[in-house]
PDB file of C-alpha atoms and ligand atoms in Angstrom:
ATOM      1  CA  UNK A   1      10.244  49.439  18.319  1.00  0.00           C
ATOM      2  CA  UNK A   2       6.887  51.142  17.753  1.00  0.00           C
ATOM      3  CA  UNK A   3       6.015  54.484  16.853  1.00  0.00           C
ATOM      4  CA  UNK A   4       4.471  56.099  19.500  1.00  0.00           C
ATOM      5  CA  UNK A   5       1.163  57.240  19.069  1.00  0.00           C
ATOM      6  CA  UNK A   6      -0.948  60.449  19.133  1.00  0.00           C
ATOM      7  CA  UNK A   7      -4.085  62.036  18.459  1.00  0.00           C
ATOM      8  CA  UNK A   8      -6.027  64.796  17.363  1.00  0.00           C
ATOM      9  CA  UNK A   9      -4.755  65.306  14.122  1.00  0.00           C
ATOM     10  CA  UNK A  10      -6.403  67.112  11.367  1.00  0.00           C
ATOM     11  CA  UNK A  11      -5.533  66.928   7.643  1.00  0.00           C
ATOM     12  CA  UNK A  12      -6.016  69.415   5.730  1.00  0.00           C
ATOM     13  CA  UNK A  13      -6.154  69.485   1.174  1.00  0.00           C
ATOM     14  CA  UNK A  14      -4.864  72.546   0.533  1.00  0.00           C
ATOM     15  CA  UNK A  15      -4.116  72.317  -2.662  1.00  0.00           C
ATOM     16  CA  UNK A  16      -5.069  69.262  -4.684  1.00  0.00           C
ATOM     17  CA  UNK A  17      -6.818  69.028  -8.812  1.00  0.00           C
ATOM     18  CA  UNK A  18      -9.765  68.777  -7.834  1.00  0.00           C
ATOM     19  CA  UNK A  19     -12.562  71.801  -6.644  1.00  0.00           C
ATOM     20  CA  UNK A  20     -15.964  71.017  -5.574  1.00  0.00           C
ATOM     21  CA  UNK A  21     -17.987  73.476  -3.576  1.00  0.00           C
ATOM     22  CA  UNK A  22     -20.963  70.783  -3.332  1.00  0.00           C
ATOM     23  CA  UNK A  23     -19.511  68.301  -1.630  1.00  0.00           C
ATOM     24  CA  UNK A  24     -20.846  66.904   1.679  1.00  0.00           C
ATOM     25  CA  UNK A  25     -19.281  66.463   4.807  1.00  0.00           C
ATOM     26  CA  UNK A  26     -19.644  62.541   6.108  1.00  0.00           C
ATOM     27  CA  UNK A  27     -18.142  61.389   9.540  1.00  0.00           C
ATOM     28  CA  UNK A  28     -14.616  62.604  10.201  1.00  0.00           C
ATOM     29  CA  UNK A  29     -14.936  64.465   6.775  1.00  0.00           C
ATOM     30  CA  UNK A  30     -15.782  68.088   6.885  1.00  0.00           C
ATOM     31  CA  UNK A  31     -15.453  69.713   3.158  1.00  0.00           C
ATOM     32  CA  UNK A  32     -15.610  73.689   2.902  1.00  0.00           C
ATOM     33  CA  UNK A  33     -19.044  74.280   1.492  1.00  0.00           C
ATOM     34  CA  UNK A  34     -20.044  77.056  -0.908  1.00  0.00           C
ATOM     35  CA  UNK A  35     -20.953  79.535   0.891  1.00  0.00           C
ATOM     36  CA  UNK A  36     -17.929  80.998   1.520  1.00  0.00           C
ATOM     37  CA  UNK A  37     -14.599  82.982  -0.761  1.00  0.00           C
ATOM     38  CA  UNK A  38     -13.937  80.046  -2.992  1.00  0.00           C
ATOM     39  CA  UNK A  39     -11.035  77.628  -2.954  1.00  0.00           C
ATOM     40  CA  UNK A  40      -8.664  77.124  -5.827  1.00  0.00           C
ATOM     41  CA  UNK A  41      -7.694  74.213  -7.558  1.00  0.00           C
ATOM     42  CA  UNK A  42      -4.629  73.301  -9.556  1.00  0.00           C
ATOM     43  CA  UNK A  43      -2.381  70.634 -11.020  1.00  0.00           C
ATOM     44  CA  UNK A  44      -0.684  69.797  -7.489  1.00  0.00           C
ATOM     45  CA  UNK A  45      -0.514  69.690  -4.080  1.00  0.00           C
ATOM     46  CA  UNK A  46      -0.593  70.623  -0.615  1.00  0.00           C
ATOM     47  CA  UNK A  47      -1.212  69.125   2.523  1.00  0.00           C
ATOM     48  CA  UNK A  48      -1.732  70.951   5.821  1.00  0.00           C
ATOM     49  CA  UNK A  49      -1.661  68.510   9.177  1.00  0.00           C
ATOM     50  CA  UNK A  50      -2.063  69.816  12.385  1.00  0.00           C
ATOM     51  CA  UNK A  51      -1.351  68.403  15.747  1.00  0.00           C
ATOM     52  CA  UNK A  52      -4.036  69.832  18.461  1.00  0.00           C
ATOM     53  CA  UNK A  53      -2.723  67.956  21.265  1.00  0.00           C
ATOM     54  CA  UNK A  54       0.768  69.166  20.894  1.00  0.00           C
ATOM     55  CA  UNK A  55       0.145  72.404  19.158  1.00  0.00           C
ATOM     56  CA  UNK A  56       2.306  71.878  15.499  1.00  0.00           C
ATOM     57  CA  UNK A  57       1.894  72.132  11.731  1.00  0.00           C
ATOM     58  CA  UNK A  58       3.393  70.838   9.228  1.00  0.00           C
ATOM     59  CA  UNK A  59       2.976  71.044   5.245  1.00  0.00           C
ATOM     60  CA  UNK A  60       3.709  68.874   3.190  1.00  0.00           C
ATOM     61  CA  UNK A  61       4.418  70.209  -0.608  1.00  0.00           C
ATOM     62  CA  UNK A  62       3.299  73.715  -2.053  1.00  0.00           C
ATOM     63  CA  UNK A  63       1.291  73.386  -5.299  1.00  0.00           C
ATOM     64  CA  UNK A  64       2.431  73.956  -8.677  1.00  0.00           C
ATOM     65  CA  UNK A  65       1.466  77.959  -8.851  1.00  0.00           C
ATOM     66  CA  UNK A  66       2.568  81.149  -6.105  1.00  0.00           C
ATOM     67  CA  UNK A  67      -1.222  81.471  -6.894  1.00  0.00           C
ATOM     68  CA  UNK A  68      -3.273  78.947  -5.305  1.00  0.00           C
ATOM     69  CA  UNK A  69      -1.344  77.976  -1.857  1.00  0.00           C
ATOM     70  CA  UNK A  70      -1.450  81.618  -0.032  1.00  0.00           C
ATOM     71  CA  UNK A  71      -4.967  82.150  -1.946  1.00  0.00           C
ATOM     72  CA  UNK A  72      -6.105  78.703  -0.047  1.00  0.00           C
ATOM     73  CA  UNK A  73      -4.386  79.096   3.178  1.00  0.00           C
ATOM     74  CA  UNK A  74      -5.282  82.574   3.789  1.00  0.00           C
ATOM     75  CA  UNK A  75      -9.420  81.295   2.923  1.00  0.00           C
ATOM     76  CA  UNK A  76      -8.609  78.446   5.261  1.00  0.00           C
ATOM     77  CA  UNK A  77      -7.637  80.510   8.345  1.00  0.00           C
ATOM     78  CA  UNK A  78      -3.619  78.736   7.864  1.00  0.00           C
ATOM     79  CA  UNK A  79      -0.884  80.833   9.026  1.00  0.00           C
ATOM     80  CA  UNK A  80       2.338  79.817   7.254  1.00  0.00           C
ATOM     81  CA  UNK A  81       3.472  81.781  10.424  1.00  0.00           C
ATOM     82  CA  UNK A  82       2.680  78.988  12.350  1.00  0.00           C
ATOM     83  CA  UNK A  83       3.981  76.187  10.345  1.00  0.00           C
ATOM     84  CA  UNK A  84       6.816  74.163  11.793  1.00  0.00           C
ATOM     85  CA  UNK A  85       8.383  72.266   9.581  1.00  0.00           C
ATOM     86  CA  UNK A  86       7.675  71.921   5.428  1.00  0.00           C
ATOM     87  CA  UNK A  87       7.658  68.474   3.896  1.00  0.00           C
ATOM     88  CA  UNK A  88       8.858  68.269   0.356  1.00  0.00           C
ATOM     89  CA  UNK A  89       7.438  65.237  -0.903  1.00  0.00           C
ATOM     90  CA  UNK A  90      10.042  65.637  -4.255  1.00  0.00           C
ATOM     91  CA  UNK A  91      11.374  67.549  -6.320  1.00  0.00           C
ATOM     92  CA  UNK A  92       8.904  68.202  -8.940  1.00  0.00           C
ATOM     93  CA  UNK A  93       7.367  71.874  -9.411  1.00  0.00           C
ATOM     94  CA  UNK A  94       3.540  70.612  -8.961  1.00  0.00           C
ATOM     95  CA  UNK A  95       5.026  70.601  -5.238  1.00  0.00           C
ATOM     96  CA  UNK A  96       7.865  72.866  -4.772  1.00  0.00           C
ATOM     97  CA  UNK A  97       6.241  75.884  -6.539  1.00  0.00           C
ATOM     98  CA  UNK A  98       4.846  77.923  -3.686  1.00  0.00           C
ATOM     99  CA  UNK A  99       7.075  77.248  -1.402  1.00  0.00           C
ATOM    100  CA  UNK A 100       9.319  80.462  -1.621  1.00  0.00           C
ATOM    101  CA  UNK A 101       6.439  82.476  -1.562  1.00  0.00           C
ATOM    102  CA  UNK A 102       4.662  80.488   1.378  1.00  0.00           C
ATOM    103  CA  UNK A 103       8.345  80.937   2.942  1.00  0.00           C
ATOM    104  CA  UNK A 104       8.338  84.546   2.536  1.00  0.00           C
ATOM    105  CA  UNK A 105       4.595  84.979   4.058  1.00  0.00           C
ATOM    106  CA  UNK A 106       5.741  83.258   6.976  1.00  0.00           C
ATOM    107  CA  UNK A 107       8.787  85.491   7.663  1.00  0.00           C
ATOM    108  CA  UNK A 108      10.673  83.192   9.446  1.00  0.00           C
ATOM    109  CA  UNK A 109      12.993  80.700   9.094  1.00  0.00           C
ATOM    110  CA  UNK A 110      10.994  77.186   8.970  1.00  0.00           C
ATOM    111  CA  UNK A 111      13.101  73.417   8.427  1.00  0.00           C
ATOM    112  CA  UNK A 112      12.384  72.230   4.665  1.00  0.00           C
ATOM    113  CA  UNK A 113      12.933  68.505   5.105  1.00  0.00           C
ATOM    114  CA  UNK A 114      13.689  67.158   1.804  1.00  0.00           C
ATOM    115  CA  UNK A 115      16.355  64.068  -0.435  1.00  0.00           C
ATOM    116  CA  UNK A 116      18.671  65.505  -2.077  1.00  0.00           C
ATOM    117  CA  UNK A 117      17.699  64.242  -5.074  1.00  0.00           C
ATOM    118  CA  UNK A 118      14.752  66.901  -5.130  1.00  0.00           C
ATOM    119  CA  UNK A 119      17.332  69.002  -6.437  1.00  0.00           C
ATOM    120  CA  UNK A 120      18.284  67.177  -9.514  1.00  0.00           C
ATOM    121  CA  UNK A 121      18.093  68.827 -13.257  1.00  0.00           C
ATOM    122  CA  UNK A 122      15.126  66.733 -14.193  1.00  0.00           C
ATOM    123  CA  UNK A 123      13.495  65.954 -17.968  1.00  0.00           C
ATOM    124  CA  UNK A 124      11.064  64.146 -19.385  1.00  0.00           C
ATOM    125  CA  UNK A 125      11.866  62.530 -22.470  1.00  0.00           C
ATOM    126  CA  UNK A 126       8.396  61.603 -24.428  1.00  0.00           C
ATOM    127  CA  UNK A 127       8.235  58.176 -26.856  1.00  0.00           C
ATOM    128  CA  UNK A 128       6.949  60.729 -29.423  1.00  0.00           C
ATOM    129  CA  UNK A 129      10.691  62.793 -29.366  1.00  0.00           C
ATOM    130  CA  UNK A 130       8.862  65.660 -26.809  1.00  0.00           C
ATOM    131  CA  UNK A 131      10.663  66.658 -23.870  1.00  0.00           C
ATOM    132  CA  UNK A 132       9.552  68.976 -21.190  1.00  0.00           C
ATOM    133  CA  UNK A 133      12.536  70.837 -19.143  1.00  0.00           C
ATOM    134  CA  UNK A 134      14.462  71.597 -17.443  1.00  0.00           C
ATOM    135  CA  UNK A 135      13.023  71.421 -13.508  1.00  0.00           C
ATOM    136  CA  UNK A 136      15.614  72.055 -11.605  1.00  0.00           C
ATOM    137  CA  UNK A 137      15.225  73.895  -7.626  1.00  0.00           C
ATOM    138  CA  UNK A 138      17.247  76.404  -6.448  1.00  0.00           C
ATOM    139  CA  UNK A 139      18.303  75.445  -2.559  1.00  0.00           C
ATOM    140  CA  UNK A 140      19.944  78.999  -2.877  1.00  0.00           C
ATOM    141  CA  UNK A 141      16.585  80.506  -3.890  1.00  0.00           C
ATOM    142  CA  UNK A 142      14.989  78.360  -0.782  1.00  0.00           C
ATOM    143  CA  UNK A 143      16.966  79.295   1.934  1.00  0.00           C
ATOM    144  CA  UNK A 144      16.909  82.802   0.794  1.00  0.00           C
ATOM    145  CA  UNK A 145      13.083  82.758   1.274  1.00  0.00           C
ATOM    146  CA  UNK A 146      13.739  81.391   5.007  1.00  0.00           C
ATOM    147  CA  UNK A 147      14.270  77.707   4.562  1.00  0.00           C
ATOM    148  CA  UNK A 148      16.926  75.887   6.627  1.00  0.00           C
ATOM    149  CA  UNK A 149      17.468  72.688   4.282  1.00  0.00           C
ATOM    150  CA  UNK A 150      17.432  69.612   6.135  1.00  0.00           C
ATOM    151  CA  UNK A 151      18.093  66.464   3.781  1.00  0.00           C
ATOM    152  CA  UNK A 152      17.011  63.208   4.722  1.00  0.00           C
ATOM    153  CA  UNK A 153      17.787  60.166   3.070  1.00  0.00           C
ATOM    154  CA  UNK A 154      15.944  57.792   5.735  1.00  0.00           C
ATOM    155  CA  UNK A 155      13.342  58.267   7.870  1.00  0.00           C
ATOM    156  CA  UNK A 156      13.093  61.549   9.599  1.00  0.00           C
ATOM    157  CA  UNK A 157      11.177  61.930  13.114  1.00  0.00           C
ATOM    158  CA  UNK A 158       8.778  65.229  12.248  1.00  0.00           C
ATOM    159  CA  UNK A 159       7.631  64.957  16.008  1.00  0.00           C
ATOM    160  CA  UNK A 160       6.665  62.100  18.454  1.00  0.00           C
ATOM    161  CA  UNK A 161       4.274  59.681  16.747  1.00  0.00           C
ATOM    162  CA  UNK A 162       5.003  61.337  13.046  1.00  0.00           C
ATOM    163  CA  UNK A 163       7.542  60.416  10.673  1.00  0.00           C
ATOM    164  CA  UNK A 164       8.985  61.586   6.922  1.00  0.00           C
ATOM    165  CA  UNK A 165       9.574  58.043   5.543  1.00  0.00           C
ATOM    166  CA  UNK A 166      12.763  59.249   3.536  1.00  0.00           C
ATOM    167  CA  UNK A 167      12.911  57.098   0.426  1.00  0.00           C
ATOM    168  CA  UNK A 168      10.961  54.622  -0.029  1.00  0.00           C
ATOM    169  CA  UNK A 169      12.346  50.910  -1.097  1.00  0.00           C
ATOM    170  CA  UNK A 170      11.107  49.748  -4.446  1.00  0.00           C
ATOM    171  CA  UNK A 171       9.876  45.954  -2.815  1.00  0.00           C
ATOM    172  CA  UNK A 172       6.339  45.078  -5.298  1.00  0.00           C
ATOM    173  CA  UNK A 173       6.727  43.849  -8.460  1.00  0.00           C
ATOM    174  CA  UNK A 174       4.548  45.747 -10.411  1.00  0.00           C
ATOM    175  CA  UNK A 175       5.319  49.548  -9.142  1.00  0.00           C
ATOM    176  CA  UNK A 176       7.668  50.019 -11.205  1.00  0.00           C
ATOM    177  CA  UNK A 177       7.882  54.141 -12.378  1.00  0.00           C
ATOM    178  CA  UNK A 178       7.700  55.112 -15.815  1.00  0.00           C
ATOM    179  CA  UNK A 179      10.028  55.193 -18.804  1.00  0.00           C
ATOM    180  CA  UNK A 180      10.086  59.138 -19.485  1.00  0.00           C
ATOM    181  CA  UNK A 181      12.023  60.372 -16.589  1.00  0.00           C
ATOM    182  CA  UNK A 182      15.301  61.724 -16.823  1.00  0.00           C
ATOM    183  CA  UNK A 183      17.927  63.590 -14.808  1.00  0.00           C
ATOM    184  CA  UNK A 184      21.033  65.309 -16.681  1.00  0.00           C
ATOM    185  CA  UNK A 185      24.191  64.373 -14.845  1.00  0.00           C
ATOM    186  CA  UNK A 186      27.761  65.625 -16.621  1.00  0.00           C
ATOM    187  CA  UNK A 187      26.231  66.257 -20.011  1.00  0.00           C
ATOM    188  CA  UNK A 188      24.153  62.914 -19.764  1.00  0.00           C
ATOM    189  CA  UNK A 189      20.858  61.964 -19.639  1.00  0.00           C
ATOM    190  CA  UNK A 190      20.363  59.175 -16.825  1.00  0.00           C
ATOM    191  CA  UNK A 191      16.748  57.318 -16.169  1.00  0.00           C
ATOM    192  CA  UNK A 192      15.347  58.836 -13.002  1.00  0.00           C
ATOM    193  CA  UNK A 193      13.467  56.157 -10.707  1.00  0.00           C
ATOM    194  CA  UNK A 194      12.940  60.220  -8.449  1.00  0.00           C
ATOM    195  CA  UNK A 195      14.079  58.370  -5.184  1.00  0.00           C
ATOM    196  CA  UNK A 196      13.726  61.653  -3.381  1.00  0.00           C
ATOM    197  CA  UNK A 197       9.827  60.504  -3.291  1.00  0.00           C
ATOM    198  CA  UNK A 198       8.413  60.850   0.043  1.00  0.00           C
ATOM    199  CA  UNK A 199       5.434  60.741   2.415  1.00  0.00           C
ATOM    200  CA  UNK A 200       4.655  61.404   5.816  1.00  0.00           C
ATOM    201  CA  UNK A 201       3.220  58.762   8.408  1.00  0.00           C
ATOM    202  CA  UNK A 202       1.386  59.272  11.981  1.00  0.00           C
ATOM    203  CA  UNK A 203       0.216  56.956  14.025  1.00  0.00           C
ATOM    204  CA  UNK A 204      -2.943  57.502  15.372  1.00  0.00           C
ATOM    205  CA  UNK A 205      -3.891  56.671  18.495  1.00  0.00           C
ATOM    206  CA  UNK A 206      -6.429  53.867  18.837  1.00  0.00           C
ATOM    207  CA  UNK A 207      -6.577  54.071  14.800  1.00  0.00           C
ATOM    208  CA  UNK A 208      -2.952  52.940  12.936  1.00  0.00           C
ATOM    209  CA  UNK A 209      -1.094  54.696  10.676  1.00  0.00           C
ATOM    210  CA  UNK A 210      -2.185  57.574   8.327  1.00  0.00           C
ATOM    211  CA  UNK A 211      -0.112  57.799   5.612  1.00  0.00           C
ATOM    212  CA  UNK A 212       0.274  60.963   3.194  1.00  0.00           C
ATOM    213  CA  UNK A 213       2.215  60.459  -0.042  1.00  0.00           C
ATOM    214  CA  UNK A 214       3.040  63.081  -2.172  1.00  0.00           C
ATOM    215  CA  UNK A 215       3.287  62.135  -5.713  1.00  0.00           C
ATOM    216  CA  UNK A 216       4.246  57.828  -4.724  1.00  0.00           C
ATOM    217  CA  UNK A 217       6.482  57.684  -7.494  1.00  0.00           C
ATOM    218  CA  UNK A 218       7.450  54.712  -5.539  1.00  0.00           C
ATOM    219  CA  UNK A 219       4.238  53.243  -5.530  1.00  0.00           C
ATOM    220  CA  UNK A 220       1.869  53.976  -3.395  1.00  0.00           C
ATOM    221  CA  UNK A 221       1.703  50.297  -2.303  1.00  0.00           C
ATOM    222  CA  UNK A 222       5.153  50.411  -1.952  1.00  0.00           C
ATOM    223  CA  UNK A 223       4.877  53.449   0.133  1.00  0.00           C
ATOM    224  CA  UNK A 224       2.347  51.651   2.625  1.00  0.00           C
ATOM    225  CA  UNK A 225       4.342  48.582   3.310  1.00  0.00           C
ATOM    226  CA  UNK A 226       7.369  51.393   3.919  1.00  0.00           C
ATOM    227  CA  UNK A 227       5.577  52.867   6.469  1.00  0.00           C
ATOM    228  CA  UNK A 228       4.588  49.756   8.226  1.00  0.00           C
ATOM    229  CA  UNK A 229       8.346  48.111   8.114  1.00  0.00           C
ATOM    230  CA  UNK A 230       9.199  52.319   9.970  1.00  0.00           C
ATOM    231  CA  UNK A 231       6.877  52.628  12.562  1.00  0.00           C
ATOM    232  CA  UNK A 232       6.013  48.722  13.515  1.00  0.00           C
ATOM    233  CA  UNK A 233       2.514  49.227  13.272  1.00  0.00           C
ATOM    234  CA  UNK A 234       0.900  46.934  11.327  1.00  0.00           C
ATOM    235  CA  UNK A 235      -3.216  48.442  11.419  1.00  0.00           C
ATOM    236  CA  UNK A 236      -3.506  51.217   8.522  1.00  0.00           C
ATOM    237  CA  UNK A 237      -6.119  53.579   9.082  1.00  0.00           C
ATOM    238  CA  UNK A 238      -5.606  55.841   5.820  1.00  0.00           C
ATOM    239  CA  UNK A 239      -4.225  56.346   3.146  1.00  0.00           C
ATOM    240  CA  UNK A 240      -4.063  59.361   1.347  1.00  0.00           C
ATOM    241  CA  UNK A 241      -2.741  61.915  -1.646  1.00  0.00           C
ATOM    242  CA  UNK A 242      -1.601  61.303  -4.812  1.00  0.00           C
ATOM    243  CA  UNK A 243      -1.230  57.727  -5.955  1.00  0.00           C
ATOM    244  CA  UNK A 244       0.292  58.529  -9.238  1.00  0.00           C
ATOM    245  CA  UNK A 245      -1.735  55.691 -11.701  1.00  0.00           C
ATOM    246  CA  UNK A 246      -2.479  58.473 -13.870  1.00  0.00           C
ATOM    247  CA  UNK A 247       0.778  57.225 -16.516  1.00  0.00           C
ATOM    248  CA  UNK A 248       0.349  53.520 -15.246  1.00  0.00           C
ATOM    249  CA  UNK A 249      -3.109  52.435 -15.823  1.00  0.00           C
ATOM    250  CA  UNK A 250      -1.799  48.830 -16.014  1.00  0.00           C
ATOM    251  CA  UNK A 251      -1.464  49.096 -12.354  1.00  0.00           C
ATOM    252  CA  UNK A 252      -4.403  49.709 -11.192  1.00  0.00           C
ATOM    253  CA  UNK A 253      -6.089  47.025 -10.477  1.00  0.00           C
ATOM    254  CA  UNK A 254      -3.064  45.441  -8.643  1.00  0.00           C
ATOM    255  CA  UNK A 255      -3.066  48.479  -6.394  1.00  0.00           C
ATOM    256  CA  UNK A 256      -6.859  48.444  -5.595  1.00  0.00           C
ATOM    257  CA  UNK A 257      -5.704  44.620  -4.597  1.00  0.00           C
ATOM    258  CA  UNK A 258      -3.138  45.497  -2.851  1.00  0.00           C
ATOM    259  CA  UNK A 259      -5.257  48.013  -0.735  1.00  0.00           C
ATOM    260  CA  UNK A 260      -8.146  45.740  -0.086  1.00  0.00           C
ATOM    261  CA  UNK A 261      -5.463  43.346   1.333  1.00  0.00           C
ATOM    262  CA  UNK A 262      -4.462  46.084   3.782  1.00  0.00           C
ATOM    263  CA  UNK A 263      -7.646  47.230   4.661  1.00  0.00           C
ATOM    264  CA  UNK A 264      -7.560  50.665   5.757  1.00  0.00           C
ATOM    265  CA  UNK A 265     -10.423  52.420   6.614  1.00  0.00           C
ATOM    266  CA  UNK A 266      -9.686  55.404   4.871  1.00  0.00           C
ATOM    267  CA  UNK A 267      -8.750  55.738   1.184  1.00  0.00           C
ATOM    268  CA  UNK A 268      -8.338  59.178  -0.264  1.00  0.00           C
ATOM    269  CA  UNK A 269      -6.321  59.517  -3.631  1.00  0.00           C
ATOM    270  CA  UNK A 270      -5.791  63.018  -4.579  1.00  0.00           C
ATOM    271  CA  UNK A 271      -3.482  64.946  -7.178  1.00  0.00           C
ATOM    272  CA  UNK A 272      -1.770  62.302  -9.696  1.00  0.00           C
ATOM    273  CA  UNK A 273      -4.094  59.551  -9.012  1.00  0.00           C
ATOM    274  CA  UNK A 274      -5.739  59.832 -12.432  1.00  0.00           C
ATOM    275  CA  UNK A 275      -9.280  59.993 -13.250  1.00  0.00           C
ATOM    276  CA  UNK A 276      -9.239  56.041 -13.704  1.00  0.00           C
ATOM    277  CA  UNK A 277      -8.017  54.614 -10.755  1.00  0.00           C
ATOM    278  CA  UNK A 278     -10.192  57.559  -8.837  1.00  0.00           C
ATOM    279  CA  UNK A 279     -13.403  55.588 -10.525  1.00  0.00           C
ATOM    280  CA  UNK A 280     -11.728  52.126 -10.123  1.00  0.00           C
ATOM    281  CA  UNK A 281     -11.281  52.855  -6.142  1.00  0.00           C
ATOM    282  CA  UNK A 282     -15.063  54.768  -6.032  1.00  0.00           C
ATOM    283  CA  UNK A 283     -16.097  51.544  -7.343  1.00  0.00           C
ATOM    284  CA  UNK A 284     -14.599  48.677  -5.406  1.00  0.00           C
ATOM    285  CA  UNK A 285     -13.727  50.420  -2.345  1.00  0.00           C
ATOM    286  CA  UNK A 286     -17.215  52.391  -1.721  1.00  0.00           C
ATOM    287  CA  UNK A 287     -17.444  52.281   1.836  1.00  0.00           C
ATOM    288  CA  UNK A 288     -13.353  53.382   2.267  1.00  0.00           C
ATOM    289  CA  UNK A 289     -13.280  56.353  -0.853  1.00  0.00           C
ATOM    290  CA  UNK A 290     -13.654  59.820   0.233  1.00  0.00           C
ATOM    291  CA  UNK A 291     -13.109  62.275  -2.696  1.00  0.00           C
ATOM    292  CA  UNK A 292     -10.504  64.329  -2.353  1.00  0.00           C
ATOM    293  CA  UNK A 293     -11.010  68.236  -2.945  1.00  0.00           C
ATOM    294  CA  UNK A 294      -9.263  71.479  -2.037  1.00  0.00           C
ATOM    295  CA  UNK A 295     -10.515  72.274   1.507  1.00  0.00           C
ATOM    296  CA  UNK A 296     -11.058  68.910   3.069  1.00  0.00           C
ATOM    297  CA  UNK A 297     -10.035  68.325   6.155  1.00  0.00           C
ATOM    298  CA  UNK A 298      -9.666  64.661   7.414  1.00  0.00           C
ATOM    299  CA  UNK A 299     -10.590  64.607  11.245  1.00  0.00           C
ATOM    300  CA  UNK A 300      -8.488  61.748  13.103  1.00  0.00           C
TER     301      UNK A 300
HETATM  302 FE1  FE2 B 401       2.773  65.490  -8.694  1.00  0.00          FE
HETATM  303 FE1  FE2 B 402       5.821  64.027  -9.175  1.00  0.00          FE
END
């Protein structure tokens, strides 16, 4: 069965890496200019997507600071009062880390839809003997803030037409994770393939499916044919957020392949993408790449 479809949704970057106060709007693009309070930019992200025709918001993932998220929303006329649902993409803090404070300026209780997994005690274990850790969330912490916990562990109807994809199956054979993650389990350190990774997919009407990853530890090609097997809708539209190629440059030319293949109209890696891939897509996808910065909004 197919999703059903809907329309007037806008997309908003709250917060993302990247700041530019220059940029241009193009069609279906409006960026936030420089004549105004400036945005803030940071090593993570947030996504704000709100449904006109049916009055909801959701947000997906709150930055990596309690600095930048109610700084942006509050410039970007966002109340977290008015928020639905939140969307944790995983449980890593360049996501999690506003949300008790974005709870708290909301002041009420708001559905954090999230795989249990997220709350893991994560490491990373570097080839050169570094480690960085422990990450670990506190669902205690969270729901003390307002959050009623809602874990998913396969896709999760947000509202009609909009979906959580749950985890996402591993199916390519080159997206493949990385080496250094770890979660600590009874004493032990066990390899982390972070299969609470998530995204969020609407189908548009007249357009096909926009897809929002988070961090696509999965793969973000991986995440695409996910959302396709979902919602039986075959046309993708966009794709967008972090495409994590940042630690696997090897893949990068596989997943600009991969993309073409689909053809969406829309490309917009954000966050984790890394600097490479973000030239690689610039380059062979110029008429699909749109630049991601805090304070886009993505008009569909
Ligand atoms: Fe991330
Ligand atoms: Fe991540």
């Amino acid at each position: 069965m197919k999703l059903i479809e809907t329309n007037d949704v806008t997309i908003t970057t709250v917060v993302d890496n990247y700041s530019d106060a220059l940029l241009k709007p193009t069609e279906g693009v409006e960026r936030y200019g420089a004549n105004r309070d400036p945005l803030l930019a940071e090593h993570g992200l947030s996504m704000h997507i709100r449904f006109a025709a049916v009055g909801r918001e959701i947000l997906l993932d709150t930055g990596f600071t309690k600095v930048a998220l109610p700084h942006n929303l509050s410039r970007l006329e966002i109340d977290p009062a008015n928020v639905d649902q939140v969307v944790i993409s995983h449980g890593h803090r360049d996501h999690t880390t506003g949300l008790t404070e974005f709870l708290r300026m909301a002041r009420k209780t708001i559905p954090v839809v999230v795989h249990p997994d997220a709350f893991l005690e994560r490491w990373f274990l570097y080839a050169d003997g570094s480690r960085m850790g422990p990450w670990l969330e506190n669902a205690q912490e969270w729901e003390q803030a307002g959050a009623q916990i809602v874990c998913v562990e396969e896709p999760y109807e947000l509202l009609p037409g909009c979906l959580a994809t749950g985890p996402v199956p591993r199916r390519t054979d080159f997206e493949k994770g990385t080496a250094h993650r770890y979660y600590r389990k009874a004493g032990e350190m066990i390899h982390d393939p972070v299969n609470d990774d998530q995204g969020i997919v609407v189908n548009v009407k007249g357009k096909g499916l926009v897809i929002i990853s988070g961090c696509a530890h999965a793969g973000i090609v991986n995440t695409v044919l996910y959302a396709q097997e979902i919602t039986g809708v075959r046309e993708v539209h966009a794709v967008i957020g972090g495409f994590h190629l940042l630690d696997a440059p090897a893949n990068v030319e596989r997943t600009i392949a991969e993309l073409k293949r689909i053809g969406p109209t829309l490309v917009v890696p954000a966050h984790c993408t890394g600097f490479l891939a973000l030239r690689r897509l610039a380059v062979e996808m110029p008429n699909e790449f749109v630049l991601s910065a805090v304070g886009t909004k993505l008009l569909f």
